[in-house]
PDB file of C-alpha atoms in Angstrom:
ATOM      1  CA  UNK A   1      -3.524  -4.592  19.719  1.00 93.00           C
ATOM      2  CA  UNK A   2      -4.607  -3.453  16.266  1.00 95.00           C
ATOM      3  CA  UNK A   3      -4.786  -6.356  13.861  1.00 96.00           C
ATOM      4  CA  UNK A   4      -5.944  -7.135  10.327  1.00 97.00           C
ATOM      5  CA  UNK A   5      -6.291 -10.738   9.201  1.00 97.00           C
ATOM      6  CA  UNK A   6      -6.957 -11.546   5.548  1.00 97.00           C
ATOM      7  CA  UNK A   7      -8.353 -14.825   4.262  1.00 96.00           C
ATOM      8  CA  UNK A   8      -9.914 -16.280   1.173  1.00 97.00           C
ATOM      9  CA  UNK A   9      -7.017 -16.383  -1.251  1.00 96.00           C
ATOM     10  CA  UNK A  10      -6.306 -19.376  -3.423  1.00 97.00           C
ATOM     11  CA  UNK A  11      -6.003 -20.768  -6.919  1.00 97.00           C
ATOM     12  CA  UNK A  12      -8.785 -19.945  -9.359  1.00 97.00           C
ATOM     13  CA  UNK A  13      -9.200 -20.402 -13.094  1.00 97.00           C
ATOM     14  CA  UNK A  14      -9.384 -17.429 -15.442  1.00 97.00           C
ATOM     15  CA  UNK A  15     -12.920 -16.099 -15.498  1.00 97.00           C
ATOM     16  CA  UNK A  16     -13.565 -17.414 -12.012  1.00 97.00           C
ATOM     17  CA  UNK A  17     -14.543 -15.691  -8.782  1.00 98.00           C
ATOM     18  CA  UNK A  18     -13.141 -15.357  -5.317  1.00 98.00           C
ATOM     19  CA  UNK A  19     -14.063 -13.456  -2.169  1.00 98.00           C
ATOM     20  CA  UNK A  20     -11.410 -12.104   0.141  1.00 98.00           C
ATOM     21  CA  UNK A  21     -12.147 -11.215   3.755  1.00 98.00           C
ATOM     22  CA  UNK A  22     -10.273  -9.047   6.220  1.00 98.00           C
ATOM     23  CA  UNK A  23     -11.167  -9.265   9.899  1.00 98.00           C
ATOM     24  CA  UNK A  24     -10.180  -6.254  11.981  1.00 97.00           C
ATOM     25  CA  UNK A  25      -9.670  -5.844  15.708  1.00 96.00           C
ATOM     26  CA  UNK A  26      -8.270  -3.335  18.168  1.00 96.00           C
ATOM     27  CA  UNK A  27      -9.920  -0.158  16.853  1.00 95.00           C
ATOM     28  CA  UNK A  28     -13.386   1.257  16.186  1.00 96.00           C
ATOM     29  CA  UNK A  29     -13.814  -0.421  12.827  1.00 96.00           C
ATOM     30  CA  UNK A  30     -16.897   1.457  11.633  1.00 96.00           C
ATOM     31  CA  UNK A  31     -15.173   4.833  12.019  1.00 96.00           C
ATOM     32  CA  UNK A  32     -12.443   4.237   9.455  1.00 96.00           C
ATOM     33  CA  UNK A  33     -12.168   3.625   5.749  1.00 95.00           C
ATOM     34  CA  UNK A  34     -10.643   0.340   4.660  1.00 96.00           C
ATOM     35  CA  UNK A  35      -8.627  -0.432   1.551  1.00 96.00           C
ATOM     36  CA  UNK A  36      -7.221  -3.312  -0.441  1.00 97.00           C
ATOM     37  CA  UNK A  37      -3.746  -3.054  -1.950  1.00 97.00           C
ATOM     38  CA  UNK A  38      -2.084  -5.713  -4.087  1.00 97.00           C
ATOM     39  CA  UNK A  39       1.338  -6.632  -5.353  1.00 97.00           C
ATOM     40  CA  UNK A  40       1.678  -8.832  -8.413  1.00 97.00           C
ATOM     41  CA  UNK A  41       4.860 -10.879  -8.869  1.00 95.00           C
ATOM     42  CA  UNK A  42       7.787  -8.612  -9.752  1.00 93.00           C
ATOM     43  CA  UNK A  43       5.486  -5.575  -9.761  1.00 95.00           C
ATOM     44  CA  UNK A  44       4.917  -2.609  -7.464  1.00 95.00           C
ATOM     45  CA  UNK A  45       2.264  -1.928  -4.873  1.00 96.00           C
ATOM     46  CA  UNK A  46      -1.095  -1.144  -6.475  1.00 95.00           C
ATOM     47  CA  UNK A  47      -4.014   0.399  -4.649  1.00 95.00           C
ATOM     48  CA  UNK A  48      -7.133  -1.628  -5.577  1.00 97.00           C
ATOM     49  CA  UNK A  49     -10.168  -0.320  -3.713  1.00 96.00           C
ATOM     50  CA  UNK A  50     -11.343   1.738  -0.726  1.00 96.00           C
ATOM     51  CA  UNK A  51     -14.607   1.837   1.205  1.00 96.00           C
ATOM     52  CA  UNK A  52     -15.642   4.553   3.647  1.00 95.00           C
ATOM     53  CA  UNK A  53     -16.391   3.834   7.296  1.00 94.00           C
ATOM     54  CA  UNK A  54     -20.175   3.708   6.924  1.00 95.00           C
ATOM     55  CA  UNK A  55     -19.764   1.886   3.605  1.00 94.00           C
ATOM     56  CA  UNK A  56     -21.585   4.447   1.499  1.00 95.00           C
ATOM     57  CA  UNK A  57     -18.603   5.507  -0.629  1.00 96.00           C
ATOM     58  CA  UNK A  58     -16.367   3.228  -2.637  1.00 96.00           C
ATOM     59  CA  UNK A  59     -13.424   3.734  -4.978  1.00 95.00           C
ATOM     60  CA  UNK A  60     -11.865   1.347  -7.478  1.00 96.00           C
ATOM     61  CA  UNK A  61      -8.731   1.267  -9.568  1.00 95.00           C
ATOM     62  CA  UNK A  62      -9.473   1.340 -13.294  1.00 94.00           C
ATOM     63  CA  UNK A  63      -7.880  -2.109 -13.609  1.00 96.00           C
ATOM     64  CA  UNK A  64     -10.598  -3.732 -11.473  1.00 97.00           C
ATOM     65  CA  UNK A  65     -13.600  -1.429 -11.966  1.00 97.00           C
ATOM     66  CA  UNK A  66     -16.689  -3.391 -12.938  1.00 97.00           C
ATOM     67  CA  UNK A  67     -15.160  -6.710 -11.850  1.00 98.00           C
ATOM     68  CA  UNK A  68     -14.371  -6.232  -8.154  1.00 98.00           C
ATOM     69  CA  UNK A  69     -16.759  -5.123  -5.392  1.00 98.00           C
ATOM     70  CA  UNK A  70     -15.667  -3.922  -1.978  1.00 98.00           C
ATOM     71  CA  UNK A  71     -18.088  -4.136   0.940  1.00 98.00           C
ATOM     72  CA  UNK A  72     -18.031  -4.220   4.705  1.00 98.00           C
ATOM     73  CA  UNK A  73     -20.026  -5.579   7.624  1.00 97.00           C
ATOM     74  CA  UNK A  74     -19.468  -3.249  10.555  1.00 97.00           C
ATOM     75  CA  UNK A  75     -21.259  -5.650  12.899  1.00 97.00           C
ATOM     76  CA  UNK A  76     -18.565  -8.225  12.132  1.00 97.00           C
ATOM     77  CA  UNK A  77     -15.619  -5.809  11.818  1.00 97.00           C
ATOM     78  CA  UNK A  78     -14.906  -7.298   8.421  1.00 98.00           C
ATOM     79  CA  UNK A  79     -14.254  -5.912   4.956  1.00 98.00           C
ATOM     80  CA  UNK A  80     -14.650  -7.987   1.802  1.00 98.00           C
ATOM     81  CA  UNK A  81     -13.390  -7.921  -1.744  1.00 98.00           C
ATOM     82  CA  UNK A  82     -15.567  -9.839  -4.188  1.00 98.00           C
ATOM     83  CA  UNK A  83     -13.546 -10.566  -7.304  1.00 98.00           C
ATOM     84  CA  UNK A  84     -15.286 -11.642 -10.515  1.00 98.00           C
ATOM     85  CA  UNK A  85     -14.070 -12.367 -14.045  1.00 97.00           C
ATOM     86  CA  UNK A  86     -10.579 -12.924 -12.745  1.00 98.00           C
ATOM     87  CA  UNK A  87      -7.640 -12.596 -15.098  1.00 97.00           C
ATOM     88  CA  UNK A  88      -4.056 -13.809 -14.971  1.00 97.00           C
ATOM     89  CA  UNK A  89      -2.974 -10.235 -14.254  1.00 97.00           C
ATOM     90  CA  UNK A  90      -4.997 -10.282 -11.014  1.00 98.00           C
ATOM     91  CA  UNK A  91      -2.504 -12.793  -9.618  1.00 98.00           C
ATOM     92  CA  UNK A  92      -1.013 -11.046  -6.602  1.00 98.00           C
ATOM     93  CA  UNK A  93      -0.695 -10.865  -2.860  1.00 98.00           C
ATOM     94  CA  UNK A  94      -3.654  -8.858  -1.601  1.00 98.00           C
ATOM     95  CA  UNK A  95      -3.235  -6.740   1.523  1.00 97.00           C
ATOM     96  CA  UNK A  96      -5.881  -5.154   3.691  1.00 97.00           C
ATOM     97  CA  UNK A  97      -5.161  -1.719   5.205  1.00 96.00           C
ATOM     98  CA  UNK A  98      -7.051   0.846   7.245  1.00 95.00           C
ATOM     99  CA  UNK A  99      -7.186   4.625   7.475  1.00 92.00           C
ATOM    100  CA  UNK A 100      -6.929   4.119  11.250  1.00 92.00           C
ATOM    101  CA  UNK A 101      -3.171   4.032  10.856  1.00 88.00           C
ATOM    102  CA  UNK A 102      -0.683   4.115   8.016  1.00 90.00           C
ATOM    103  CA  UNK A 103       1.313   1.373   9.733  1.00 91.00           C
ATOM    104  CA  UNK A 104      -1.568  -1.087   9.979  1.00 94.00           C
ATOM    105  CA  UNK A 105      -1.460  -3.820   7.355  1.00 96.00           C
ATOM    106  CA  UNK A 106      -2.550  -7.427   7.215  1.00 95.00           C
ATOM    107  CA  UNK A 107      -0.134 -10.226   6.413  1.00 95.00           C
ATOM    108  CA  UNK A 108      -1.525 -10.626   2.907  1.00 96.00           C
ATOM    109  CA  UNK A 109      -3.393 -13.389   1.120  1.00 97.00           C
ATOM    110  CA  UNK A 110      -2.250 -14.842  -2.186  1.00 98.00           C
ATOM    111  CA  UNK A 111      -4.524 -15.027  -5.207  1.00 98.00           C
ATOM    112  CA  UNK A 112      -3.355 -17.073  -8.189  1.00 98.00           C
ATOM    113  CA  UNK A 113      -5.339 -16.985 -11.413  1.00 98.00           C
ATOM    114  CA  UNK A 114      -4.246 -19.820 -13.643  1.00 96.00           C
ATOM    115  CA  UNK A 115      -5.624 -22.744 -15.613  1.00 94.00           C
TER     116      UNK A 115
ATOM    117  CA  UNK B   1      -6.963  10.624  -8.980  1.00 88.00           C
ATOM    118  CA  UNK B   2      -3.599  11.970  -7.864  1.00 93.00           C
ATOM    119  CA  UNK B   3      -0.684  10.359  -9.705  1.00 95.00           C
ATOM    120  CA  UNK B   4       2.550   9.717  -7.830  1.00 96.00           C
ATOM    121  CA  UNK B   5       5.788   9.513  -9.812  1.00 97.00           C
ATOM    122  CA  UNK B   6       9.010   8.228  -8.277  1.00 97.00           C
ATOM    123  CA  UNK B   7      12.551   8.393  -9.551  1.00 96.00           C
ATOM    124  CA  UNK B   8      14.724   6.566 -10.142  1.00 97.00           C
ATOM    125  CA  UNK B   9      12.986   3.231 -10.665  1.00 97.00           C
ATOM    126  CA  UNK B  10      16.088   1.456  -9.404  1.00 97.00           C
ATOM    127  CA  UNK B  11      19.534   2.265  -8.094  1.00 97.00           C
ATOM    128  CA  UNK B  12      22.665   0.496  -6.983  1.00 97.00           C
ATOM    129  CA  UNK B  13      24.896   1.994  -4.304  1.00 97.00           C
ATOM    130  CA  UNK B  14      27.609   0.950  -1.890  1.00 97.00           C
ATOM    131  CA  UNK B  15      27.369   0.441   1.849  1.00 97.00           C
ATOM    132  CA  UNK B  16      27.738   3.831   3.505  1.00 97.00           C
ATOM    133  CA  UNK B  17      26.559   5.810   0.488  1.00 97.00           C
ATOM    134  CA  UNK B  18      23.948   8.527   0.714  1.00 98.00           C
ATOM    135  CA  UNK B  19      20.853   7.579  -1.302  1.00 98.00           C
ATOM    136  CA  UNK B  20      18.092   9.920  -2.437  1.00 98.00           C
ATOM    137  CA  UNK B  21      14.712   8.981  -3.917  1.00 98.00           C
ATOM    138  CA  UNK B  22      12.261  11.549  -5.219  1.00 98.00           C
ATOM    139  CA  UNK B  23       8.486  11.474  -5.447  1.00 98.00           C
ATOM    140  CA  UNK B  24       6.288  13.934  -7.308  1.00 98.00           C
ATOM    141  CA  UNK B  25       2.526  14.294  -6.944  1.00 97.00           C
ATOM    142  CA  UNK B  26       0.391  15.373  -9.906  1.00 96.00           C
ATOM    143  CA  UNK B  27      -1.259  17.978  -7.687  1.00 96.00           C
ATOM    144  CA  UNK B  28      -0.560  19.481  -4.294  1.00 95.00           C
ATOM    145  CA  UNK B  29      -0.977  17.155  -1.330  1.00 95.00           C
ATOM    146  CA  UNK B  30       0.395  19.466   1.383  1.00 94.00           C
ATOM    147  CA  UNK B  31       2.588  17.142   3.454  1.00 95.00           C
ATOM    148  CA  UNK B  32       0.263  14.116   3.415  1.00 96.00           C
ATOM    149  CA  UNK B  33       2.970  11.868   2.055  1.00 97.00           C
ATOM    150  CA  UNK B  34       4.145   8.546   3.477  1.00 97.00           C
ATOM    151  CA  UNK B  35       7.174   6.428   2.627  1.00 98.00           C
ATOM    152  CA  UNK B  36       7.117   2.637   2.868  1.00 98.00           C
ATOM    153  CA  UNK B  37       9.804  -0.032   2.655  1.00 98.00           C
ATOM    154  CA  UNK B  38       8.794  -3.319   1.022  1.00 97.00           C
ATOM    155  CA  UNK B  39      10.734  -6.545   1.261  1.00 96.00           C
ATOM    156  CA  UNK B  40       9.716  -9.838  -0.398  1.00 94.00           C
ATOM    157  CA  UNK B  41       7.219 -11.832   1.622  1.00 93.00           C
ATOM    158  CA  UNK B  42       6.640  -9.028   4.099  1.00 95.00           C
ATOM    159  CA  UNK B  43       3.895  -6.427   4.436  1.00 95.00           C
ATOM    160  CA  UNK B  44       4.907  -2.852   3.642  1.00 96.00           C
ATOM    161  CA  UNK B  45       6.668  -1.126   6.526  1.00 96.00           C
ATOM    162  CA  UNK B  46       5.931   2.529   7.263  1.00 97.00           C
ATOM    163  CA  UNK B  47       9.105   4.604   7.437  1.00 97.00           C
ATOM    164  CA  UNK B  48       7.917   8.217   7.462  1.00 97.00           C
ATOM    165  CA  UNK B  49       4.622  10.099   7.496  1.00 96.00           C
ATOM    166  CA  UNK B  50       3.601  13.717   7.011  1.00 96.00           C
ATOM    167  CA  UNK B  51       6.571  13.719   4.680  1.00 96.00           C
ATOM    168  CA  UNK B  52       9.261  13.992   7.336  1.00 97.00           C
ATOM    169  CA  UNK B  53       8.172  12.385  10.619  1.00 97.00           C
ATOM    170  CA  UNK B  54      10.055   9.193  11.393  1.00 97.00           C
ATOM    171  CA  UNK B  55       7.883   6.260  12.418  1.00 96.00           C
ATOM    172  CA  UNK B  56       8.767   4.824  15.827  1.00 95.00           C
ATOM    173  CA  UNK B  57      11.557   2.266  15.616  1.00 96.00           C
ATOM    174  CA  UNK B  58      12.836   3.348  12.206  1.00 97.00           C
ATOM    175  CA  UNK B  59      16.576   4.118  12.115  1.00 97.00           C
ATOM    176  CA  UNK B  60      17.507   7.787  12.034  1.00 97.00           C
ATOM    177  CA  UNK B  61      19.490   7.313   8.805  1.00 97.00           C
ATOM    178  CA  UNK B  62      16.115   7.572   7.075  1.00 98.00           C
ATOM    179  CA  UNK B  63      14.777  11.079   6.551  1.00 97.00           C
ATOM    180  CA  UNK B  64      12.203  12.802   4.395  1.00 97.00           C
ATOM    181  CA  UNK B  65      11.430  16.272   3.163  1.00 97.00           C
ATOM    182  CA  UNK B  66       9.118  18.171   0.892  1.00 97.00           C
ATOM    183  CA  UNK B  67       5.660  19.665   0.686  1.00 96.00           C
ATOM    184  CA  UNK B  68       3.120  20.349  -2.007  1.00 96.00           C
ATOM    185  CA  UNK B  69       4.135  18.248  -4.991  1.00 97.00           C
ATOM    186  CA  UNK B  70       7.815  17.386  -4.517  1.00 98.00           C
ATOM    187  CA  UNK B  71       9.193  15.050  -1.889  1.00 98.00           C
ATOM    188  CA  UNK B  72      12.445  13.282  -1.073  1.00 98.00           C
ATOM    189  CA  UNK B  73      13.447  10.197   0.886  1.00 98.00           C
ATOM    190  CA  UNK B  74      17.095  10.082   1.947  1.00 98.00           C
ATOM    191  CA  UNK B  75      19.094   7.237   3.436  1.00 98.00           C
ATOM    192  CA  UNK B  76      22.151   8.934   4.885  1.00 97.00           C
ATOM    193  CA  UNK B  77      24.363   5.863   5.089  1.00 97.00           C
ATOM    194  CA  UNK B  78      23.095   2.835   3.197  1.00 97.00           C
ATOM    195  CA  UNK B  79      23.202  -0.447   5.124  1.00 98.00           C
ATOM    196  CA  UNK B  80      22.862  -4.012   3.797  1.00 97.00           C
ATOM    197  CA  UNK B  81      19.485  -4.391   5.499  1.00 97.00           C
ATOM    198  CA  UNK B  82      18.153  -1.425   3.505  1.00 98.00           C
ATOM    199  CA  UNK B  83      18.023  -3.494   0.308  1.00 98.00           C
ATOM    200  CA  UNK B  84      14.335  -3.260  -0.551  1.00 97.00           C
ATOM    201  CA  UNK B  85      11.855  -1.424  -2.727  1.00 98.00           C
ATOM    202  CA  UNK B  86      10.659   1.962  -1.491  1.00 98.00           C
ATOM    203  CA  UNK B  87       7.255   3.483  -2.224  1.00 98.00           C
ATOM    204  CA  UNK B  88       5.729   6.875  -1.620  1.00 98.00           C
ATOM    205  CA  UNK B  89       1.997   7.148  -0.969  1.00 97.00           C
ATOM    206  CA  UNK B  90      -0.387  10.073  -1.104  1.00 96.00           C
ATOM    207  CA  UNK B  91      -2.843  10.110   1.782  1.00 94.00           C
ATOM    208  CA  UNK B  92      -4.164  13.617   1.222  1.00 94.00           C
ATOM    209  CA  UNK B  93      -7.250  12.223  -0.483  1.00 89.00           C
ATOM    210  CA  UNK B  94      -8.783   8.976  -1.666  1.00 87.00           C
ATOM    211  CA  UNK B  95      -7.657   7.001  -3.523  1.00 90.00           C
ATOM    212  CA  UNK B  96      -4.377   6.721  -1.647  1.00 93.00           C
ATOM    213  CA  UNK B  97      -2.196   6.110  -4.648  1.00 93.00           C
ATOM    214  CA  UNK B  98       1.378   4.818  -4.603  1.00 96.00           C
ATOM    215  CA  UNK B  99       4.417   5.703  -6.621  1.00 97.00           C
ATOM    216  CA  UNK B 100       5.732   2.952  -8.867  1.00 97.00           C
ATOM    217  CA  UNK B 101       8.559   2.108  -6.466  1.00 97.00           C
ATOM    218  CA  UNK B 102      12.342   2.442  -6.318  1.00 98.00           C
ATOM    219  CA  UNK B 103      14.375  -0.734  -5.997  1.00 97.00           C
ATOM    220  CA  UNK B 104      17.530  -0.203  -3.944  1.00 98.00           C
ATOM    221  CA  UNK B 105      20.403  -2.653  -4.359  1.00 97.00           C
ATOM    222  CA  UNK B 106      23.957  -2.897  -3.092  1.00 96.00           C
TER     223      UNK B 106
END
């Protein structure tokens, strides 16, 4: 069974940092790009970042460029999102997805940026 | 990046009504267009891919059409359980951008 399991969300103060993880199983992880998508309260789905299968190519939304870093460890079947200089507007549920299948999503992890 | 524009941003219809949502891409994406349904507290649910192919288990009242830059999602007979926000997504190229969403109410 194909599965994505996010972790690492929580409450953090503005300006703080957080690292999200997404553990994958059920497919050849290293062969497929991975992405993070978020949804802020009362807002739409927003693509955040994508990393290629080997990890050599990354993409970022303008709203997070320079503050967030996506990476992956193909030996652990895990993708990460390192979030720095967090702002209130980064408060959202963060989902992990894969290019393996359009219907494959994690359950989401909640990030709250507040003092 | 390819920009995806949906319309309308919200709509209200009655049970049994036919509902149509449009999605326009800023450049041609062939038929690499997916439609998702999003309900609060749930992960997005894939409804259609390659613009018009129904995902397994999705009711046949959902249908899609289009190619190139203009696409349509149709719900032929709106049901109470269809209350949700609907998103189109380009998967022709990275980044896989979303439309801004269409909130459907009854």
